[in-house]
Structure formats: structure tokens, C-alpha cells
Coordinates of C-alpha atoms and ligand atoms in Angstrom, one line a residue:
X19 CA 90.5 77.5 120.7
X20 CA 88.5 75.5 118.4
X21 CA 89.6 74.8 114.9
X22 CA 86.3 75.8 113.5
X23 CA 85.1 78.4 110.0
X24 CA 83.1 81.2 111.9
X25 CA 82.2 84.1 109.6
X26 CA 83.2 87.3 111.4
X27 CA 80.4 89.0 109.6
X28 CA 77.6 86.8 111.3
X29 CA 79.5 84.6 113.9
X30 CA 77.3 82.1 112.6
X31 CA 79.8 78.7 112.6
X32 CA 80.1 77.2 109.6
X33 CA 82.3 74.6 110.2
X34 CA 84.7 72.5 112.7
X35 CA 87.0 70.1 112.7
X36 CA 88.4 67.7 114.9
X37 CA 92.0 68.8 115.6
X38 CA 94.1 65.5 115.2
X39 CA 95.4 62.6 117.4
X40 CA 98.9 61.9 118.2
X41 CA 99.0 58.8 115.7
X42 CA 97.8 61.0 113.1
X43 CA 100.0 63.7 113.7
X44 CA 103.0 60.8 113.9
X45 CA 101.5 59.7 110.4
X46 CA 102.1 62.7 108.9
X47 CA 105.8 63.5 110.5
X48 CA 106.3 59.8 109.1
X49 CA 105.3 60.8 105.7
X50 CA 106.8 63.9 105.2
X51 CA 110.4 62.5 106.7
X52 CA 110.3 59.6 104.2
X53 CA 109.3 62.2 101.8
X54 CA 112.5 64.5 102.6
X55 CA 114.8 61.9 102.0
X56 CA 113.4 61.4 98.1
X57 CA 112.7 65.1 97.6
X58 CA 116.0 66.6 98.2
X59 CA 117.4 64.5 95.7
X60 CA 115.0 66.6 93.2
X61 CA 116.2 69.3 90.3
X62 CA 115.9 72.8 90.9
X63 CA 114.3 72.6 87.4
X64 CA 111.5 70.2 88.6
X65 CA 110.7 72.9 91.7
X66 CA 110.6 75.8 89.8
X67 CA 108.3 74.1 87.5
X68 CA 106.2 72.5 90.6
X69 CA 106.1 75.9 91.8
X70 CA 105.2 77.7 88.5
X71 CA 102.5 75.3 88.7
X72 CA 100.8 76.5 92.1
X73 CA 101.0 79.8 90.6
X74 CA 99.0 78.8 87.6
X75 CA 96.5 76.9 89.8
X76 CA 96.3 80.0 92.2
X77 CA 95.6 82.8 89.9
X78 CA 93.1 79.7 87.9
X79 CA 90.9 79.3 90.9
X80 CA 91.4 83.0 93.0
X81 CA 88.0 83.6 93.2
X82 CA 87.1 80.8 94.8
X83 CA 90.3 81.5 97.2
X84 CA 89.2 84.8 97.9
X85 CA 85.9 83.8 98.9
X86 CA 87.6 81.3 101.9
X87 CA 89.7 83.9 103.1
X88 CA 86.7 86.5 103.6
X89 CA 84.4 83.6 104.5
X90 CA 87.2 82.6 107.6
X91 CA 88.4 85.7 108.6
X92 CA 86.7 88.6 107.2
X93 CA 89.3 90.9 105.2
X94 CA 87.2 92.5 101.8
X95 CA 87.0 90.5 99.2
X96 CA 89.1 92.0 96.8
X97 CA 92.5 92.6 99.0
X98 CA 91.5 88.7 99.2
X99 CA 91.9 88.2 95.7
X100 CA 94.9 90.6 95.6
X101 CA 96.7 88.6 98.0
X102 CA 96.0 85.2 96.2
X103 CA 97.4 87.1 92.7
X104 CA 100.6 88.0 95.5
X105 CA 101.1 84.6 96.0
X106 CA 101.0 83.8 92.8
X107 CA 104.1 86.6 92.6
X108 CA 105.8 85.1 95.1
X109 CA 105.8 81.3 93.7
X110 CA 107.1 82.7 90.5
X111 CA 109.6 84.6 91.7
X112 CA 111.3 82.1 93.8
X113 CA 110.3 79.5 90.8
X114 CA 113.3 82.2 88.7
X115 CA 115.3 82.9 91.5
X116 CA 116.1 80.0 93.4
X117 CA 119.2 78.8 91.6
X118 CA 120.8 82.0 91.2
X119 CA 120.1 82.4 95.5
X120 CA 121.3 78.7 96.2
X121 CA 124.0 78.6 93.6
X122 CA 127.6 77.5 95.7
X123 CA 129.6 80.5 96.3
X124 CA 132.9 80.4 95.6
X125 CA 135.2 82.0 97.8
X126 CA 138.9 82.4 97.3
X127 CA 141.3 80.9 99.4
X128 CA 144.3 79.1 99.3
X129 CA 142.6 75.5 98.5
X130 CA 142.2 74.3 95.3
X131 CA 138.5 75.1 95.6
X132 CA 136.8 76.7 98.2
X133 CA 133.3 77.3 98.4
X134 CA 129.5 77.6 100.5
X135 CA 127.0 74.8 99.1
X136 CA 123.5 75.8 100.1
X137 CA 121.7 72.3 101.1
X138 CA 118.1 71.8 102.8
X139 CA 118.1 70.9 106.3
X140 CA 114.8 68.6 106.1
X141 CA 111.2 69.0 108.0
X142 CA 110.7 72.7 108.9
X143 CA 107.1 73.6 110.7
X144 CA 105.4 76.7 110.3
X145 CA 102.7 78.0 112.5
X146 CA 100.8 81.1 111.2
X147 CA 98.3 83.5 112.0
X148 CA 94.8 83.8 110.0
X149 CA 95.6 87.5 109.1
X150 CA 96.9 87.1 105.9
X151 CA 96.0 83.5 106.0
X152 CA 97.3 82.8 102.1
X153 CA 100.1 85.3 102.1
X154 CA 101.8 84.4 105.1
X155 CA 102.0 80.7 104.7
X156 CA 103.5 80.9 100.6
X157 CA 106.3 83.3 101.6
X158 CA 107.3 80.5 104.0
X159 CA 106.8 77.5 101.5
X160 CA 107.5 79.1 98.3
X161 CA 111.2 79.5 99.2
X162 CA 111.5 76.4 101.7
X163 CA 110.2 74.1 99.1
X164 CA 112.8 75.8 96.5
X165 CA 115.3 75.0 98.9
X166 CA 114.4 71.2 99.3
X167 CA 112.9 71.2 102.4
X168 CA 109.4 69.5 103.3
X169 CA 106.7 72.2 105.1
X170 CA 104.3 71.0 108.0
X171 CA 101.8 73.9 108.5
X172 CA 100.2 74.6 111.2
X173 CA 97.7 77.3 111.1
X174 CA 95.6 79.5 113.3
X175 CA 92.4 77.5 114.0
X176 CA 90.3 79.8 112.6
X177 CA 91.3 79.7 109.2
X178 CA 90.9 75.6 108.1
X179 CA 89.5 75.7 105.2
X180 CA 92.3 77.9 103.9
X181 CA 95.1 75.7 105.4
X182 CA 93.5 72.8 103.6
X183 CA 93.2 74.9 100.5
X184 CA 96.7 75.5 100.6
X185 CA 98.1 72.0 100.5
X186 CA 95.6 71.2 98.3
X187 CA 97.2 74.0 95.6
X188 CA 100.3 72.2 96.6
X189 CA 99.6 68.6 95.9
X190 CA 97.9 69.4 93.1
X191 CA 100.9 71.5 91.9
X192 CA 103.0 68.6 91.3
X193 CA 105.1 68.3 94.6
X194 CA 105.3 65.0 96.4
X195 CA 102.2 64.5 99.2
X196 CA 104.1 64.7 101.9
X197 CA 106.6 68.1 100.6
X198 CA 104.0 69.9 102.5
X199 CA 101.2 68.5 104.5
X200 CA 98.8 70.7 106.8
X201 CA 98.4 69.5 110.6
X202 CA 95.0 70.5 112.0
X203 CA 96.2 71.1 115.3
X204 CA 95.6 73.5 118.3
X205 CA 98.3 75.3 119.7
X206 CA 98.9 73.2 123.2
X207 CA 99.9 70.7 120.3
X208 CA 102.8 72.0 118.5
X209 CA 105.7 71.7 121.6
X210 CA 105.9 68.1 121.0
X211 CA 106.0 68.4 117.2
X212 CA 109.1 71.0 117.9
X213 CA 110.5 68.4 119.9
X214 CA 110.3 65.5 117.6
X215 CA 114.0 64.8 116.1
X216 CA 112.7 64.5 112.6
X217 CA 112.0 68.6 112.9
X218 CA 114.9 70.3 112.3
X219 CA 113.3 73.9 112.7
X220 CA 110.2 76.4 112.9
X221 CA 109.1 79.6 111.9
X222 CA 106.4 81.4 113.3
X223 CA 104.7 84.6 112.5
X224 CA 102.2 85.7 115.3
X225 CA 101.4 87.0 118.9
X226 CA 104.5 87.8 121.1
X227 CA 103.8 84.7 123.2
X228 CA 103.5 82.4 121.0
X229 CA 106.6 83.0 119.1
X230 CA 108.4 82.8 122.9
X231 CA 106.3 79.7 123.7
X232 CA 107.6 78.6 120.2
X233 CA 111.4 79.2 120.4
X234 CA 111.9 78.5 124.0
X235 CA 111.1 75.3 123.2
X236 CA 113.3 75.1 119.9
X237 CA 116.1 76.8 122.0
X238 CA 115.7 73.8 124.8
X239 CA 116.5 71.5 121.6
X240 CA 118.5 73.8 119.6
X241 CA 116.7 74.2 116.7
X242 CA 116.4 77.4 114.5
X243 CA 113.6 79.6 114.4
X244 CA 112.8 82.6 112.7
X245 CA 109.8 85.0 114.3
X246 CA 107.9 87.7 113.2
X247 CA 105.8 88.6 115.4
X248 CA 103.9 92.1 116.5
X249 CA 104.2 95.6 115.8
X250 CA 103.0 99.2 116.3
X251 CA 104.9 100.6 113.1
X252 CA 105.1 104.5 113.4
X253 CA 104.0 106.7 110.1
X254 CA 106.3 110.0 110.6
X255 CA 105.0 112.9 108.8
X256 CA 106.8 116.3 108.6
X257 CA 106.4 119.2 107.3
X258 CA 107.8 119.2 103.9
X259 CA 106.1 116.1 103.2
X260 CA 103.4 116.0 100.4
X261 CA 100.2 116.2 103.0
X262 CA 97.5 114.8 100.8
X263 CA 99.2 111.7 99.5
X264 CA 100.6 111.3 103.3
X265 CA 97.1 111.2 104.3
X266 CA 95.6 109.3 101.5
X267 CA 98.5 106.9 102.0
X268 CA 98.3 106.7 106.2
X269 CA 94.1 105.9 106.0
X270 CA 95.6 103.3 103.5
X271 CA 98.6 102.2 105.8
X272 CA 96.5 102.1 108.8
X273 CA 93.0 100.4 107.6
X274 CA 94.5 97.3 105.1
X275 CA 92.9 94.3 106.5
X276 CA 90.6 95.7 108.7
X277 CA 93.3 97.5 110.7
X278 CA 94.9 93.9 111.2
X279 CA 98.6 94.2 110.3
X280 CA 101.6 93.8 111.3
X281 CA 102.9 96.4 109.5
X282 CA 100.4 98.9 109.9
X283 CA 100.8 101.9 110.1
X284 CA 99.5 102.3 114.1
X285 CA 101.4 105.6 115.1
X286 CA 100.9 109.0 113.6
X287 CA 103.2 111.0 114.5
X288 CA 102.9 114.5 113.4
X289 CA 105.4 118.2 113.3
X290 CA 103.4 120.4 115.2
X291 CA 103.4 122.7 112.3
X292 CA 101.1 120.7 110.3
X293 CA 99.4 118.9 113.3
X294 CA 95.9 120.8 112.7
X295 CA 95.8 120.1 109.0
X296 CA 97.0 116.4 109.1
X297 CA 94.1 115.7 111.6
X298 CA 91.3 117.1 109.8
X299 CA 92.4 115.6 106.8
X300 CA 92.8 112.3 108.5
X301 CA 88.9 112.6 110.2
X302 CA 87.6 113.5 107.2
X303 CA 89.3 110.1 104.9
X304 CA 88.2 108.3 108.2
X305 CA 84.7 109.5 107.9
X306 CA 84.7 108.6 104.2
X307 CA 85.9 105.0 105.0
X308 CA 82.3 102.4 104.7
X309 CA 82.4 99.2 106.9
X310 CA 80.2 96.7 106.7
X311 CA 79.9 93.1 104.5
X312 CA 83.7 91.9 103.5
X313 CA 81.9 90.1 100.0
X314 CA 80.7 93.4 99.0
X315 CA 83.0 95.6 96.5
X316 CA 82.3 98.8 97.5
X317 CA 83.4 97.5 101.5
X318 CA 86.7 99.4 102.9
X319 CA 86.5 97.4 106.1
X320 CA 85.1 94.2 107.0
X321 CA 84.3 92.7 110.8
X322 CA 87.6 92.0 112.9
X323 CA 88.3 88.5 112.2
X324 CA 87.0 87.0 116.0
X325 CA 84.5 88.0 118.6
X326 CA 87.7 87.8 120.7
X327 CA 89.3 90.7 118.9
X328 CA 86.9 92.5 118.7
X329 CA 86.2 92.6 122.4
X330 CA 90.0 93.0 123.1
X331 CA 90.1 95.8 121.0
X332 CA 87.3 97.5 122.9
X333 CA 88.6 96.9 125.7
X334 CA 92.4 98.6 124.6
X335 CA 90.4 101.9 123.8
X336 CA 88.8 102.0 127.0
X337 CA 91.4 101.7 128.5
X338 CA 93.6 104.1 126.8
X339 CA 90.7 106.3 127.4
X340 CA 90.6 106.0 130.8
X341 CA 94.4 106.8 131.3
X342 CA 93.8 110.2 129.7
X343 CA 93.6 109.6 125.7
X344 CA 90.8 111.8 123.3
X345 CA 88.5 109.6 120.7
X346 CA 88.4 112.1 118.2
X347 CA 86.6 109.9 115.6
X348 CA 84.9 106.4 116.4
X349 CA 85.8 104.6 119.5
X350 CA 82.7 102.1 120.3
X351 CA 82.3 99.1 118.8
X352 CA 79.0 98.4 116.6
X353 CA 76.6 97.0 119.0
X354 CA 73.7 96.7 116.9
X355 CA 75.2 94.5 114.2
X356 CA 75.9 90.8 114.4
X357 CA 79.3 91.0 112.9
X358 CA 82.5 92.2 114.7
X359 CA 82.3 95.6 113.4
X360 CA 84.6 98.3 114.5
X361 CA 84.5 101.7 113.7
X362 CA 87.9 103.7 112.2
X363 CA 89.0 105.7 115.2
X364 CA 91.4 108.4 116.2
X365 CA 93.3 108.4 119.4
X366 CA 95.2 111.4 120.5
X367 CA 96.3 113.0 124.1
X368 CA 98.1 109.7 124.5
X369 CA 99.9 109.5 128.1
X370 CA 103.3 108.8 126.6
X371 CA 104.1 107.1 130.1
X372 CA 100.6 105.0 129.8
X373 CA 100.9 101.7 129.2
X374 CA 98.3 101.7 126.2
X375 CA 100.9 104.2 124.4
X376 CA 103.2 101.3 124.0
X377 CA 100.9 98.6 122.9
X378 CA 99.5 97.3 119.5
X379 CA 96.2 97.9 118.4
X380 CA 95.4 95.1 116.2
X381 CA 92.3 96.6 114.3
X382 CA 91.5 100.2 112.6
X383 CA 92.7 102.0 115.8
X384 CA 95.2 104.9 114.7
X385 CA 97.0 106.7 117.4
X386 CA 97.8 110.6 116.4
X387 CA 100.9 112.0 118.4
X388 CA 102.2 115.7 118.0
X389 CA 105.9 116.4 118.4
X390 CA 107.8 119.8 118.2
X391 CA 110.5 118.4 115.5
X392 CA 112.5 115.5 113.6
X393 CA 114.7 114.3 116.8
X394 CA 111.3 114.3 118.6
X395 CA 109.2 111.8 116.0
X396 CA 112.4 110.2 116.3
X397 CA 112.9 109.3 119.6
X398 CA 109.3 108.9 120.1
X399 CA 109.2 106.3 117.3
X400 CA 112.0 104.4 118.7
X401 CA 110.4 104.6 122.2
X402 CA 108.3 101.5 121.7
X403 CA 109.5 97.3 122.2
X404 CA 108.6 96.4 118.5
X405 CA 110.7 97.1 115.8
X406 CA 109.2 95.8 112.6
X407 CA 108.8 98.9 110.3
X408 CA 108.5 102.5 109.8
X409 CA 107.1 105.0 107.2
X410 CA 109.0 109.0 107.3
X411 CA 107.6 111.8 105.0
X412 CA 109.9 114.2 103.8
X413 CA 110.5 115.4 100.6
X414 CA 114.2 116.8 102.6
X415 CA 116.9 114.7 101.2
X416 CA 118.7 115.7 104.8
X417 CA 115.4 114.2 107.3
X418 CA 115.6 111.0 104.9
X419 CA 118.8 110.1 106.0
X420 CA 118.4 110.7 109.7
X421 CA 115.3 108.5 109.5
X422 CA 117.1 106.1 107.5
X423 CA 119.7 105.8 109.6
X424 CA 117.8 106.6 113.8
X425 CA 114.9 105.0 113.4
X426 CA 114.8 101.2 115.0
X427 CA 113.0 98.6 112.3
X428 CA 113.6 95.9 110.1
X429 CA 112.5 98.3 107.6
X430 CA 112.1 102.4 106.4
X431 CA 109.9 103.4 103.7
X432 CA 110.0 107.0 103.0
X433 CA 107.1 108.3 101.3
X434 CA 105.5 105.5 101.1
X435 CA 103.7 102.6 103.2
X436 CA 105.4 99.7 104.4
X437 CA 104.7 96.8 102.8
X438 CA 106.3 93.3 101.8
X439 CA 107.8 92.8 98.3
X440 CA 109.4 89.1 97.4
X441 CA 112.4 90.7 95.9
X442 CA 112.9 92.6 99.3
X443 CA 113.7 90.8 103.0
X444 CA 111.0 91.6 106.0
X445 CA 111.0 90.9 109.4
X446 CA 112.1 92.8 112.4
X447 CA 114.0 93.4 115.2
X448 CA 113.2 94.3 119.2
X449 CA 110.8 92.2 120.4
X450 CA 109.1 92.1 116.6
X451 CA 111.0 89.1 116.0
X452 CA 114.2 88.2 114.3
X453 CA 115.0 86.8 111.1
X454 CA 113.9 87.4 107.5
X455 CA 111.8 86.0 104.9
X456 CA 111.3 87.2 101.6
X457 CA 114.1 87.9 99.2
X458 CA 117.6 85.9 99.0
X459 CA 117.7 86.5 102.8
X460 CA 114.7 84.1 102.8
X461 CA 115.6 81.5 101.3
X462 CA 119.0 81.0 103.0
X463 CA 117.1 81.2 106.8
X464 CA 115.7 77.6 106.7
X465 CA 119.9 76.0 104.9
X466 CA 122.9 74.7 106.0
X467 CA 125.2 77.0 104.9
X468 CA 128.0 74.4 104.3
X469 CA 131.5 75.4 104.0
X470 CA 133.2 73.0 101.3
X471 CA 136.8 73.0 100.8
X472 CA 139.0 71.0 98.3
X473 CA 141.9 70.2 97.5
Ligands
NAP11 P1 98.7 84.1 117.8 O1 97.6 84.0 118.7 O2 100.1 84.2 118.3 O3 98.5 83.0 116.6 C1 99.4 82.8 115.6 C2 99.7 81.3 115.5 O4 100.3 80.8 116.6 C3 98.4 80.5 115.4 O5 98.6 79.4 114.5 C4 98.2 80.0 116.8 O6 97.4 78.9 116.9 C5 99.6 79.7 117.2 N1 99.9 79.8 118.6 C6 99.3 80.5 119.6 N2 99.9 80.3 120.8 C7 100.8 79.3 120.6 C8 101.7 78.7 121.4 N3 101.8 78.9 122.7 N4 102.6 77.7 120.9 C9 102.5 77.5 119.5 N5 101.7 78.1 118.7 C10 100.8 79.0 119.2 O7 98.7 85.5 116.9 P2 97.4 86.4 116.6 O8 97.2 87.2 117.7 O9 96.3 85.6 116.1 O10 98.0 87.2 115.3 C11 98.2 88.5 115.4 C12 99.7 88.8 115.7 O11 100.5 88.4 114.7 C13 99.9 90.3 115.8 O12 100.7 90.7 116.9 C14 100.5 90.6 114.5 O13 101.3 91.8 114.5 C15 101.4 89.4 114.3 N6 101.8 89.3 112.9 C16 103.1 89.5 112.6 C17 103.5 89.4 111.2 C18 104.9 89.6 110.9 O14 105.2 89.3 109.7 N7 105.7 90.2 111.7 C19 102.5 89.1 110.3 C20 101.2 88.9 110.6 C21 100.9 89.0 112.0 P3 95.8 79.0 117.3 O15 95.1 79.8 116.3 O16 95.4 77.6 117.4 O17 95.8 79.6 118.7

């Protein structure tokens, strides 16, 4: 894939680059390793105010952040600017945090002292995916430069201009030049980067075979990774829940970032008692729903960030159609626009034993399943190889606790849509990944967790 800026809403290409050589590449592992050895040796105090500093220089120029992320990849402007003012929130919080999460532990035993010092492990390497192109990468570095590692990003090749953004904010922030360096690479180029000594480990958040590709190779060197990867999140509704705010919420759930999350919510599934009403409701919000130019404000959803997704996508739903599912709303791609439009659609009649039941549809697909009871949703929730998260509606104190407790995810959200919080740890389990960023979970991932006894 070329490491180029194509707007999604033209295809017109704006921009490429020249992914870098093997000396370059050794420059920079050169850089930040020399850098390590200096930057560990820095206060907590100095961090947190580096880190304050990104945020200031983040919420200063969001605008103009914004305007790369839609430019690169499509999602509407202002969830752009929402997820700059996020990162912003995540800097900070990690900024205040840090030395309460990386304070030692002391632990009684029968030593004089006994205790678990916290300490950075050195160069860790990120590769991340263009869907929340700003978001994703400063839940990795807020917390891993807190710790007193160094970052080397690498990130989906069609998003440069926000991966040079982002060290950019960085550098400017305060921290050393090489703290956290971005590596225009493509992806045939990172095994040897995970197999360089001076990388101690990775974390990847993206497709299923990239984060295998990705920790097979860290496993062959024994290296730590941390992966979160797909998901087809189901959004349980039953019958005492509050049906307008479920919907409201769902079209929500479903169509954030033009239907391209990992947390989305991808599976309705619906008590047949209220099965009629939740579908209407749900085609009408749908119908309401405008897509078309990400830069405009009134724009619910923008073009699916490639020409490659786009056309995968089509080809999912005709698939699914063919092994037996109903398009009850949308269902063929925009063929007289230049963009990679695609229409909000329903699915429902899904073969539960067809393939395209069991997949994720990575744009603003919904799939609507009817089931007799709880145990039902349930098991057909957990029926699935992801395992990232799940929303349950029920104002029954009783069905909250079954959900709590059945349902297979990293995370439950009753009565409310998934979403990631920095005081809060995400990531899943299944073949979603394992691992967890985000929260004082987060920040211990990427640390030797020394034991320290004296006496
Ligand atoms: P992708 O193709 O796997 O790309 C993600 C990153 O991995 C990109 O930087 C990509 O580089 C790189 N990459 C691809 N193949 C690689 C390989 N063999 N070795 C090393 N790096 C490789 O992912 P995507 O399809 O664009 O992203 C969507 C997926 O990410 C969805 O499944 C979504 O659910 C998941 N996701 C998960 C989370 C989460 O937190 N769990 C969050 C967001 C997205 P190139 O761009 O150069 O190919």
C-alpha cells in the first residue's frame, strides 16, 4: 500500500511519500535508543509537564488537526475535533496520574522492605490503524512516555500527514526528539524493526492479520505485545429497556466514524416482543441519517476511508445477501458520487450458520437479529470469535447481572454505548486481542514490574 493522503471524498491524491530506507529507519532506532538511555533518567514532574504541554498545543491548534484527519481519512469534521479535545484528555490525565499508577508498591513480607518498582523497559513500537488516526496513537504514547519509554510509530499508510502531525505535537511539547519519532514505513517493513534487539516490545491495534503477523514475530523473539484488534460488538436490547434512547443511542453506536469502529455497535439483537417496534424506529433514525462531505457540519457520515473499503464492504453485503440475508434499508454503495459513499443499511434474516453472520462489517452496516429471550441474545452474542465489547438494555436489575456476568468482552456497558474512557481499561479478549490500554492497567502493560526486596 502506498503511503500517500488520498481524500476519501474525491479519491483525488493529495500527497505521497517515499516510505524509508533501511539506513534511515537504523537512524532513527539509533536516535531513539541513545535517547532512552538519557530519558529514563527524567522526573515524573518534567513528563507530566511535557505532556501537559501536548495537550495545550492540541486543543491550541485542533482545528487545524481536525482538518488532516478528515482530509486523510474521511470521518466528519467535528468528531475530528472531538477526538483531538480527547487526546487532549488523555495527555492530562496520565500528566496527574502517572505517579500515583507507577508509585512502588509496598508489599508486606518478612524483609525489611519489600516492594514492586515500576521501571520503563526502553523502545516500544506502535503500529496503528487510520480509524481514529489521533486517538489511537496518544492512548499508546500518553502513558508509555509517562512511564519512560521512547515510542516509534508506525502508522497506517494512509494517514501521514497525521502521523507527522503527531510527533510534531510531541517534539514541540518539550520531549527529547527521539522520545517519540514517526517511521514512514509500509507494513512488509516492520518484522525487522520487531526484530531489532534495541526493541523491547510492540503494540498494535488493527486487522486480525496484522496483529498475528505482528506477535508471531515478537513471540519468535520473546517480546511483549499487546493487540487490539477487530470486533463485531453486539447491542442487546430487551424488553424493559427504554426503546427510544436504545435506538437513538444504537444509530449512534453503530454510525460513529462512518460505521468504522472497533467498538461499534455491529449486532442488534432484539426480544421478539419489541422486534417490530425497534426496527421501525431504527429505519426511520437511519433514513434521517445525511451522508455526504465529511468538512461539512451538518454531515452524519462521511466516505469510508479507502476505495478498498468501500468495495470490501460491498462485497460483504452481497454476499450476506446471497446466503439468505434481507436489506431492509440501503445496501448499494453510491455509484454516482466520486467519494466512497455508503449508504446506512439494515441486515436482517441472517443465516446464523453463514459465514457473513460471524464477520465484521467495518462501515455503517448494522445487522438486526430477533431472539425469543435473554439466554437467547446471550448465547447468540457470545456465539461470535471477537470479544471486544458489548452494550445490554434493561432497566431489570436481575438481566444486568446475567449480562454482566455471561456475556464474553473486555467490556459491558448497560444502557449505554461502548466507548473508551482514560480512567477506564479497553481491550478485549477472543480473537479481539489481549491486553489493555487506557487506565492504570495501561500504563503498567509496556513496565518491568520489578520485585525489590531489602533487607
Ligand atoms: P490493518 O490493515 O491491520 O492496519 C493496521 C495497521 O497495521 C496499519 O498501520 C498497517 O499498515 C499495519 N499492518 C498491516 N499488516 C501488517 C503486517 N502484516 N505486519 C505489520 N503491520 C501491518 O487494519 P485496518 O483494517 O486498516 O483497521 C481496521 C481494523 O482495526 C478493524 O478490524 C478494527 O476493528 C480494528 N481496530 C481495533 C481497535 C481496537 O482498539 N480493538 C481500534 C481500531 C481499529 P499499512 O497501513 O501500511 O498496511
Amino acid at each position: 500500500m502506498a503511503i500517500a493522503t488520498i481524500n476519501p471524498a474525491t479519491n483525488e491524491i493529495i500527497k505521497t511519500f517515499t516510505a524509508l530506507t533501511n539506513q534511515e529507519i537504523e537512524l532513527k532506532l539509533a536516535l531513539a535508543d541513545s535517547t532512552y538511555g538519557k530519558y529514563r533518567q527524567t522526573s515524573l514532574t518534567q513528563r507530566s509537564q511535557w505532556l501537559n504541554n501536548a495537550a495545550a498545543i492540541l486543543e491550541r491548534d485542533q482545528e487545524k488537526f481536525a482538518q488532516i484527519m478528515t482530509l486523510e481519512m474521511g470521518k466528519p469534521l467535528q468528531s475530528a475535533i472531538a477526538e483531538v479535545k480527547k487526546c487532549a484528555w488523555v495527555c492530562r490525565f496520565y500528566a496527574e496520574k502517572a505517579p500515583e499508577f507507577l508509585a512502588d508498591k509496598a508489599i508486606a513480607t518478612d524483609a525489611t522492605s519489600s516492594y514492586v518498582s515500576y521501571q520503563p523497559l526502553g523502545i516500544i513500537l506502535a503500529v496503528m490503524p487510520w480509524n481514529f488516526p489521533f486517538w489511537q496513537v496518544f492512548r499508546f504514547a500518553a502513558p508509555a512516555l509517562m512511564a519512560g519509554n521512547v515510542g516509534l510509530l508506525k502508522h497506517a499508510s494512509n494517514v501521514p500527514q497525521c502521523a507527522l502531525a503527531i510527533a510534531d505535537i510531541i517534539h514541540e511539547a518539550g520531549f527529547p526528539e527521539g522520545a517519540f519519532q514517526t517511521l514512514l514505513i509500509g507494513a512488509s517493513q516492520v518484522a525487522d524493526i520487531m526484530k531489532d534487539d534495541r526493541v523491547k516490545a510492540a503494540t498494535l491495534t488493527g486487522s486480525e492479520p496484522a496483529g498475528a503477523s505482528l506477535a508471531s514475530i515478537a513471540g519468535s523473539q520473546i517480546k511483549k505485545t499487546v493487540l487490539e484488534l477487530g470486533g463485531s460488538d453486539p447491542f442487546i436490547v430487551l424488553e424493559s429497556a427504554d426503546l427510544d434512547q436504545a435506538v437513538a443511542t444504537g444509530v449512534q453506536a453503530r454510525m460513529l466514524n462512518n460505521g468504522q469502529s472497533c467498538i461499534a455497535a455491529k449486532r442488534f439483537i432484539v426480544t421478539e416482543n419489541i422486534s417490530d417496534r425497534f426496527t421501525e424506529k431504527l429505519i426511520a433514525k437511519f433514513n434521517d441519517l445525511k451522508v455526504g462531505d465529511p468538512m461539512a457540519k451538518d454531515t452524519d457520515i462521511g466516505p469510508l476511508a479507502t476505495r478498498q473499503i468501500l468495495t470490501d464492504l460491498e462485497t460483504q453485503v452481497e454476499t450476506a445477501v446471497e446466503q439468505g440475508a434481507k436489506v431492509l434499508i440501503g445496501g448499494q454503495a453510491y455509484r454516482d458520487r466520486l467519494g466512497n459513499y455508503y449508504p446506512p443499511t439494515i441486515l436482517t434474516n441472517i443465516d446464523l450458520t453463514s459465514s457473513t453472520s460471524k464477520e465484521e462489517f467495518f462501515g455503517p452496516v448494522a445487522m438486526l437479529f430477533v431472539v425469543k429471550n435473554l439466554d437467547e441474545a446471550i448465547a447468540l452474542a457470545n456465539d461470535i470469535p471477537f470479544g471486544l465489547g458489548a452494550s445490554g438494555w434493561t432497566n431489570d436489575a436481575e438481566e444486568q447481572q446475567k449480562l454482566i456476568n455471561a456475556i464474553e468482552a473486555g467490556a459491558v456497558f448497560i444502557n449505554s454505548l461502548v466507548k473508551s474512557d482514560p480512567r477506564l481499561p479497553f481491550g478485549g479478549i477472543k480473537r479481539s486481542g489481549y491486553g489493555r490500554e487506557l487506565g492504570v492497567e495501561g500504563i503498567r502493560e509496556f513496565v518491568n514490574q520489578k520485585t525489590v526486596w531489602v533487607e
